[in-house]
Amino acid sequence: MTDDLPMVLAGQCDGEPGPGHVLDAEAGFEVANAVVGGHGREIADVGQLADLAAALPRDMGVTLDEVVRGVGPGPYGVTTLVARVTAMPERHFGPSGECSGGRTGRVPGLELQVVLAPAGHPEGQVAPREQLRPVEISDRADDALEDGRTAEWLTLIAAQLTTIARQLTQDTAPPRPLGEDLALEAARLGRQAARLTALARRVTAAQQTAEPHIPYGTDGIDR
């Protein structure tokens, strides 16, 4: 996370950045956003990427969003590459390469992001970051947990368990003993998913109506 770091410019290793550095960094973000666009820019080919890079400072950092995100819930039919301005932690090095300060602030950087969109999505139309959602259930669960959305997190974990349970017995023909073991584990995962789904409903109800605590094992779920 870089939001708690001050905005500074490269070129200073020792000491705290002064007000002028902050102003210069803010100007750097303004320049980068003017080139890339407030919501980002879709990159369709190498030429467009080269043109974009040529218009930005040569020492600007580049990062890759490891999470594949989508416009809406899907299904998706178009894969796009989007470039956005992001805040990156900066290290400042002295003339001989040493840097005692380590992470000293945040500076403009370029983030490349894979974004899936529905078929027929207008070419060049870039959705704001806040309108995107992770495509994979595991990534959506991580986001929900990080944001404190407990009920949604439990529901997504239950969906993952359900998927795993289905895959254990789908399109497989193992020897009889192994097949029985797989079916048993699939059933257990299914029951666990049901318990988590029920717990998610209770969390939602408690948040909305201050529902009294229901002792574990008395909610009618088969364990």
mmCIF file of C-alpha atoms in Angstrom:
data_model
loop_
_atom_site.group_PDB
_atom_site.id
_atom_site.type_symbol
_atom_site.label_atom_id
_atom_site.label_comp_id
_atom_site.label_asym_id
_atom_site.label_seq_id
_atom_site.Cartn_x
_atom_site.Cartn_y
_atom_site.Cartn_z
ATOM 1 C CA MET A 1 0.000 0.000 0.000
ATOM 2 C CA THR A 2 1.312 3.486 -0.842
ATOM 3 C CA ASP A 3 -1.530 5.774 0.234
ATOM 4 C CA ASP A 4 0.140 6.497 3.584
ATOM 5 C CA LEU A 5 3.388 7.650 1.965
ATOM 6 C CA PRO A 6 4.077 11.318 1.145
ATOM 7 C CA MET A 7 4.384 12.423 -2.454
ATOM 8 C CA VAL A 8 8.019 13.148 -3.319
ATOM 9 C CA LEU A 9 10.227 13.307 -6.369
ATOM 10 C CA ALA A 10 13.231 11.140 -7.138
ATOM 11 C CA GLY A 11 16.638 12.655 -6.619
ATOM 12 C CA GLN A 12 16.797 12.964 -2.833
ATOM 13 C CA CYS A 13 17.923 10.159 -0.546
ATOM 14 C CA ASP A 14 18.618 11.765 2.826
ATOM 15 C CA GLY A 15 16.330 14.048 4.749
ATOM 16 C CA GLU A 16 12.640 14.798 4.523
ATOM 17 C CA PRO A 17 11.196 16.226 1.301
ATOM 18 C CA GLY A 18 10.131 19.843 1.594
ATOM 19 C CA PRO A 19 6.889 21.461 0.415
ATOM 20 C CA GLY A 20 8.402 22.064 -3.010
ATOM 21 C CA HIS A 21 8.857 18.328 -3.560
ATOM 22 C CA VAL A 22 5.190 17.722 -2.748
ATOM 23 C CA LEU A 23 4.083 20.384 -5.198
ATOM 24 C CA ASP A 24 6.373 18.977 -7.881
ATOM 25 C CA ALA A 25 4.991 15.480 -7.312
ATOM 26 C CA GLU A 26 1.424 16.724 -7.571
ATOM 27 C CA ALA A 27 2.362 18.370 -10.855
ATOM 28 C CA GLY A 28 3.888 15.063 -11.961
ATOM 29 C CA PHE A 29 0.593 13.262 -11.386
ATOM 30 C CA GLU A 30 -1.264 15.988 -13.287
ATOM 31 C CA VAL A 31 1.063 15.639 -16.263
ATOM 32 C CA ALA A 32 0.818 11.841 -16.256
ATOM 33 C CA ASN A 33 -2.980 11.940 -16.048
ATOM 34 C CA ALA A 34 -3.102 14.433 -18.905
ATOM 35 C CA VAL A 35 -1.154 11.977 -21.087
ATOM 36 C CA VAL A 36 -2.784 8.718 -20.026
ATOM 37 C CA GLY A 37 -6.274 10.037 -19.243
ATOM 38 C CA GLY A 38 -8.157 10.262 -15.982
ATOM 39 C CA HIS A 39 -9.660 6.753 -16.272
ATOM 40 C CA GLY A 40 -6.780 5.311 -18.286
ATOM 41 C CA ARG A 41 -6.254 4.422 -21.927
ATOM 42 C CA GLU A 42 -6.909 1.228 -23.852
ATOM 43 C CA ILE A 43 -3.833 -0.174 -25.605
ATOM 44 C CA ALA A 44 -4.683 -2.019 -28.818
ATOM 45 C CA ASP A 45 -1.224 -2.620 -30.290
ATOM 46 C CA VAL A 46 2.507 -2.138 -29.805
ATOM 47 C CA GLY A 47 2.456 1.171 -31.666
ATOM 48 C CA GLN A 48 -0.031 2.689 -29.233
ATOM 49 C CA LEU A 49 2.019 1.451 -26.282
ATOM 50 C CA ALA A 50 5.190 2.927 -27.802
ATOM 51 C CA ASP A 51 3.484 6.287 -28.411
ATOM 52 C CA LEU A 52 2.228 6.377 -24.839
ATOM 53 C CA ALA A 53 5.635 5.488 -23.412
ATOM 54 C CA ALA A 54 7.330 8.156 -25.555
ATOM 55 C CA ALA A 55 5.035 10.821 -24.076
ATOM 56 C CA LEU A 56 5.857 9.884 -20.467
ATOM 57 C CA PRO A 57 9.080 10.426 -18.467
ATOM 58 C CA ARG A 58 11.653 7.733 -19.235
ATOM 59 C CA ASP A 59 12.252 7.060 -15.539
ATOM 60 C CA MET A 60 8.571 6.503 -14.696
ATOM 61 C CA GLY A 61 8.038 3.115 -13.084
ATOM 62 C CA VAL A 62 5.815 0.428 -14.627
ATOM 63 C CA THR A 63 3.781 -2.172 -12.748
ATOM 64 C CA LEU A 64 1.356 -4.942 -13.706
ATOM 65 C CA ASP A 65 -1.985 -5.483 -11.990
ATOM 66 C CA GLU A 66 -1.855 -9.182 -11.100
ATOM 67 C CA VAL A 67 -5.652 -9.386 -10.787
ATOM 68 C CA VAL A 68 -7.688 -9.836 -13.978
ATOM 69 C CA ARG A 69 -10.726 -7.557 -13.724
ATOM 70 C CA GLY A 70 -13.967 -7.348 -15.665
ATOM 71 C CA VAL A 71 -16.577 -4.798 -16.661
ATOM 72 C CA GLY A 72 -19.763 -6.019 -15.000
ATOM 73 C CA PRO A 73 -20.508 -9.591 -13.906
ATOM 74 C CA GLY A 74 -19.939 -11.203 -17.318
ATOM 75 C CA PRO A 75 -20.062 -13.223 -19.461
ATOM 76 C CA TYR A 76 -17.082 -11.658 -21.178
ATOM 77 C CA GLY A 77 -16.175 -11.689 -24.842
ATOM 78 C CA VAL A 78 -13.451 -9.052 -25.209
ATOM 79 C CA THR A 79 -9.983 -8.908 -23.637
ATOM 80 C CA THR A 80 -8.397 -5.474 -23.417
ATOM 81 C CA LEU A 81 -5.169 -4.002 -22.063
ATOM 82 C CA VAL A 82 -5.593 -0.765 -20.131
ATOM 83 C CA ALA A 83 -2.883 1.650 -18.985
ATOM 84 C CA ARG A 84 -3.576 3.789 -15.926
ATOM 85 C CA VAL A 85 -1.657 6.206 -13.748
ATOM 86 C CA THR A 86 -0.987 4.796 -10.299
ATOM 87 C CA ALA A 87 0.979 5.788 -7.203
ATOM 88 C CA MET A 88 4.173 3.811 -6.728
ATOM 89 C CA PRO A 89 6.619 3.748 -3.791
ATOM 90 C CA GLU A 90 9.887 5.388 -4.678
ATOM 91 C CA ARG A 91 13.457 4.722 -3.554
ATOM 92 C CA HIS A 92 15.952 7.565 -3.670
ATOM 93 C CA PHE A 93 19.615 6.787 -4.284
ATOM 94 C CA GLY A 94 22.712 8.823 -3.641
ATOM 95 C CA PRO A 95 25.527 9.400 -6.171
ATOM 96 C CA SER A 96 27.243 6.118 -5.283
ATOM 97 C CA GLY A 97 24.027 4.093 -5.304
ATOM 98 C CA GLU A 98 23.408 3.952 -1.560
ATOM 99 C CA CYS A 99 20.046 4.821 -0.090
ATOM 100 C CA SER A 100 19.490 4.846 3.632
ATOM 101 C CA GLY A 101 15.961 6.187 3.368
ATOM 102 C CA GLY A 102 14.370 3.185 1.623
ATOM 103 C CA ARG A 103 10.708 3.788 0.786
ATOM 104 C CA THR A 104 10.399 7.545 1.094
ATOM 105 C CA GLY A 105 7.215 8.434 -0.727
ATOM 106 C CA ARG A 106 5.003 7.858 -3.740
ATOM 107 C CA VAL A 107 5.427 9.034 -7.286
ATOM 108 C CA PRO A 108 3.485 8.643 -10.552
ATOM 109 C CA GLY A 109 3.763 5.243 -12.203
ATOM 110 C CA LEU A 110 2.144 3.442 -15.112
ATOM 111 C CA GLU A 111 0.011 0.380 -14.376
ATOM 112 C CA LEU A 112 -0.908 -2.122 -17.094
ATOM 113 C CA GLN A 113 -4.132 -3.983 -16.446
ATOM 114 C CA VAL A 114 -5.969 -6.811 -18.218
ATOM 115 C CA VAL A 115 -9.673 -5.957 -18.372
ATOM 116 C CA LEU A 116 -12.384 -8.279 -19.715
ATOM 117 C CA ALA A 117 -15.507 -6.766 -21.216
ATOM 118 C CA PRO A 118 -18.782 -8.113 -22.655
ATOM 119 C CA ALA A 119 -18.966 -8.830 -26.369
ATOM 120 C CA GLY A 120 -19.768 -5.673 -28.306
ATOM 121 C CA HIS A 121 -18.024 -3.408 -25.786
ATOM 122 C CA PRO A 122 -17.146 -0.131 -27.585
ATOM 123 C CA GLU A 123 -13.495 -0.060 -28.616
ATOM 124 C CA GLY A 124 -11.459 2.487 -26.687
ATOM 125 C CA GLN A 125 -14.057 2.961 -23.967
ATOM 126 C CA VAL A 126 -12.295 2.546 -20.614
ATOM 127 C CA ALA A 127 -14.307 1.878 -17.468
ATOM 128 C CA PRO A 128 -13.175 3.636 -14.269
ATOM 129 C CA ARG A 129 -11.246 1.395 -11.890
ATOM 130 C CA GLU A 130 -14.023 1.553 -9.284
ATOM 131 C CA GLN A 131 -16.492 0.029 -11.767
ATOM 132 C CA LEU A 132 -14.354 -3.073 -12.322
ATOM 133 C CA ARG A 133 -14.559 -6.308 -10.363
ATOM 134 C CA PRO A 134 -12.114 -9.193 -10.090
ATOM 135 C CA VAL A 135 -13.017 -12.009 -12.460
ATOM 136 C CA GLU A 136 -11.812 -14.895 -10.293
ATOM 137 C CA ILE A 137 -13.855 -15.816 -7.207
ATOM 138 C CA SER A 138 -10.691 -16.054 -5.091
ATOM 139 C CA ASP A 139 -9.721 -12.473 -5.985
ATOM 140 C CA ARG A 140 -13.242 -11.214 -5.260
ATOM 141 C CA ALA A 141 -13.093 -12.954 -1.888
ATOM 142 C CA ASP A 142 -9.771 -11.279 -1.104
ATOM 143 C CA ASP A 143 -11.245 -7.877 -1.966
ATOM 144 C CA ALA A 144 -14.307 -8.493 0.193
ATOM 145 C CA LEU A 145 -12.173 -9.567 3.152
ATOM 146 C CA GLU A 146 -9.876 -6.558 2.786
ATOM 147 C CA ASP A 147 -12.856 -4.184 2.635
ATOM 148 C CA GLY A 148 -14.557 -5.782 5.653
ATOM 149 C CA ARG A 149 -17.524 -7.153 3.673
ATOM 150 C CA THR A 150 -17.803 -10.271 5.826
ATOM 151 C CA ALA A 151 -21.073 -11.655 4.492
ATOM 152 C CA GLU A 152 -19.931 -11.318 0.881
ATOM 153 C CA TRP A 153 -16.592 -12.930 1.750
ATOM 154 C CA LEU A 154 -18.308 -15.939 3.347
ATOM 155 C CA THR A 155 -20.614 -16.303 0.339
ATOM 156 C CA LEU A 156 -17.667 -16.257 -2.068
ATOM 157 C CA ILE A 157 -15.717 -18.803 -0.010
ATOM 158 C CA ALA A 158 -18.815 -21.024 -0.066
ATOM 159 C CA ALA A 159 -18.940 -20.662 -3.862
ATOM 160 C CA GLN A 160 -15.297 -21.731 -4.088
ATOM 161 C CA LEU A 161 -15.974 -24.828 -1.979
ATOM 162 C CA THR A 162 -18.982 -25.677 -4.134
ATOM 163 C CA THR A 163 -16.853 -25.401 -7.274
ATOM 164 C CA ILE A 164 -14.154 -27.634 -5.784
ATOM 165 C CA ALA A 165 -16.764 -30.191 -4.717
ATOM 166 C CA ARG A 166 -18.178 -30.283 -8.244
ATOM 167 C CA GLN A 167 -14.738 -30.684 -9.788
ATOM 168 C CA LEU A 168 -13.918 -33.617 -7.517
ATOM 169 C CA THR A 169 -16.567 -35.762 -9.169
ATOM 170 C CA GLN A 170 -16.965 -34.169 -12.588
ATOM 171 C CA ASP A 171 -15.768 -35.990 -15.696
ATOM 172 C CA THR A 172 -13.697 -38.470 -13.725
ATOM 173 C CA ALA A 173 -13.804 -42.239 -13.592
ATOM 174 C CA PRO A 174 -11.289 -43.266 -10.904
ATOM 175 C CA PRO A 175 -11.078 -46.764 -9.456
ATOM 176 C CA ARG A 176 -13.932 -47.634 -7.119
ATOM 177 C CA PRO A 177 -12.253 -46.948 -3.722
ATOM 178 C CA LEU A 178 -10.857 -43.614 -4.903
ATOM 179 C CA GLY A 179 -14.171 -42.638 -6.454
ATOM 180 C CA GLU A 180 -15.956 -43.267 -3.166
ATOM 181 C CA ASP A 181 -13.400 -41.132 -1.309
ATOM 182 C CA LEU A 182 -13.812 -38.301 -3.785
ATOM 183 C CA ALA A 183 -17.588 -38.430 -3.480
ATOM 184 C CA LEU A 184 -17.321 -38.369 0.317
ATOM 185 C CA GLU A 185 -15.044 -35.320 0.281
ATOM 186 C CA ALA A 186 -17.289 -33.588 -2.243
ATOM 187 C CA ALA A 187 -20.256 -34.114 0.067
ATOM 188 C CA ARG A 188 -18.311 -32.727 3.007
ATOM 189 C CA LEU A 189 -17.319 -29.643 1.043
ATOM 190 C CA GLY A 190 -20.916 -29.186 -0.019
ATOM 191 C CA ARG A 191 -22.067 -29.242 3.606
ATOM 192 C CA GLN A 192 -19.309 -26.795 4.557
ATOM 193 C CA ALA A 193 -20.419 -24.471 1.758
ATOM 194 C CA ALA A 194 -24.002 -24.652 3.053
ATOM 195 C CA ARG A 195 -22.842 -23.756 6.563
ATOM 196 C CA LEU A 196 -20.873 -20.764 5.292
ATOM 197 C CA THR A 197 -23.844 -19.591 3.201
ATOM 198 C CA ALA A 198 -26.100 -19.817 6.254
ATOM 199 C CA LEU A 199 -23.527 -17.931 8.314
ATOM 200 C CA ALA A 200 -23.345 -15.223 5.648
ATOM 201 C CA ARG A 201 -27.131 -14.775 5.868
ATOM 202 C CA ARG A 202 -26.886 -14.476 9.649
ATOM 203 C CA VAL A 203 -24.118 -11.892 9.385
ATOM 204 C CA THR A 204 -26.214 -9.852 6.962
ATOM 205 C CA ALA A 205 -29.274 -10.081 9.210
ATOM 206 C CA ALA A 206 -27.248 -9.136 12.284
ATOM 207 C CA GLN A 207 -25.848 -6.082 10.531
ATOM 208 C CA GLN A 208 -29.292 -4.973 9.408
ATOM 209 C CA THR A 209 -31.467 -5.793 12.426
ATOM 210 C CA ALA A 210 -29.064 -6.503 15.317
ATOM 211 C CA GLU A 211 -30.160 -10.151 15.276
ATOM 212 C CA PRO A 212 -29.420 -11.982 18.570
ATOM 213 C CA HIS A 213 -26.679 -14.582 18.506
ATOM 214 C CA ILE A 214 -27.768 -18.071 17.386
ATOM 215 C CA PRO A 215 -25.692 -20.807 19.051
ATOM 216 C CA TYR A 216 -23.601 -22.859 16.630
ATOM 217 C CA GLY A 217 -25.331 -26.124 15.770
ATOM 218 C CA THR A 218 -28.900 -24.894 16.332
ATOM 219 C CA ASP A 219 -29.544 -23.361 12.919
ATOM 220 C CA GLY A 220 -30.817 -26.527 11.238
ATOM 221 C CA ILE A 221 -27.710 -27.127 9.113
ATOM 222 C CA ASP A 222 -26.755 -30.808 8.814
ATOM 223 C CA ARG A 223 -23.226 -31.319 10.109
#
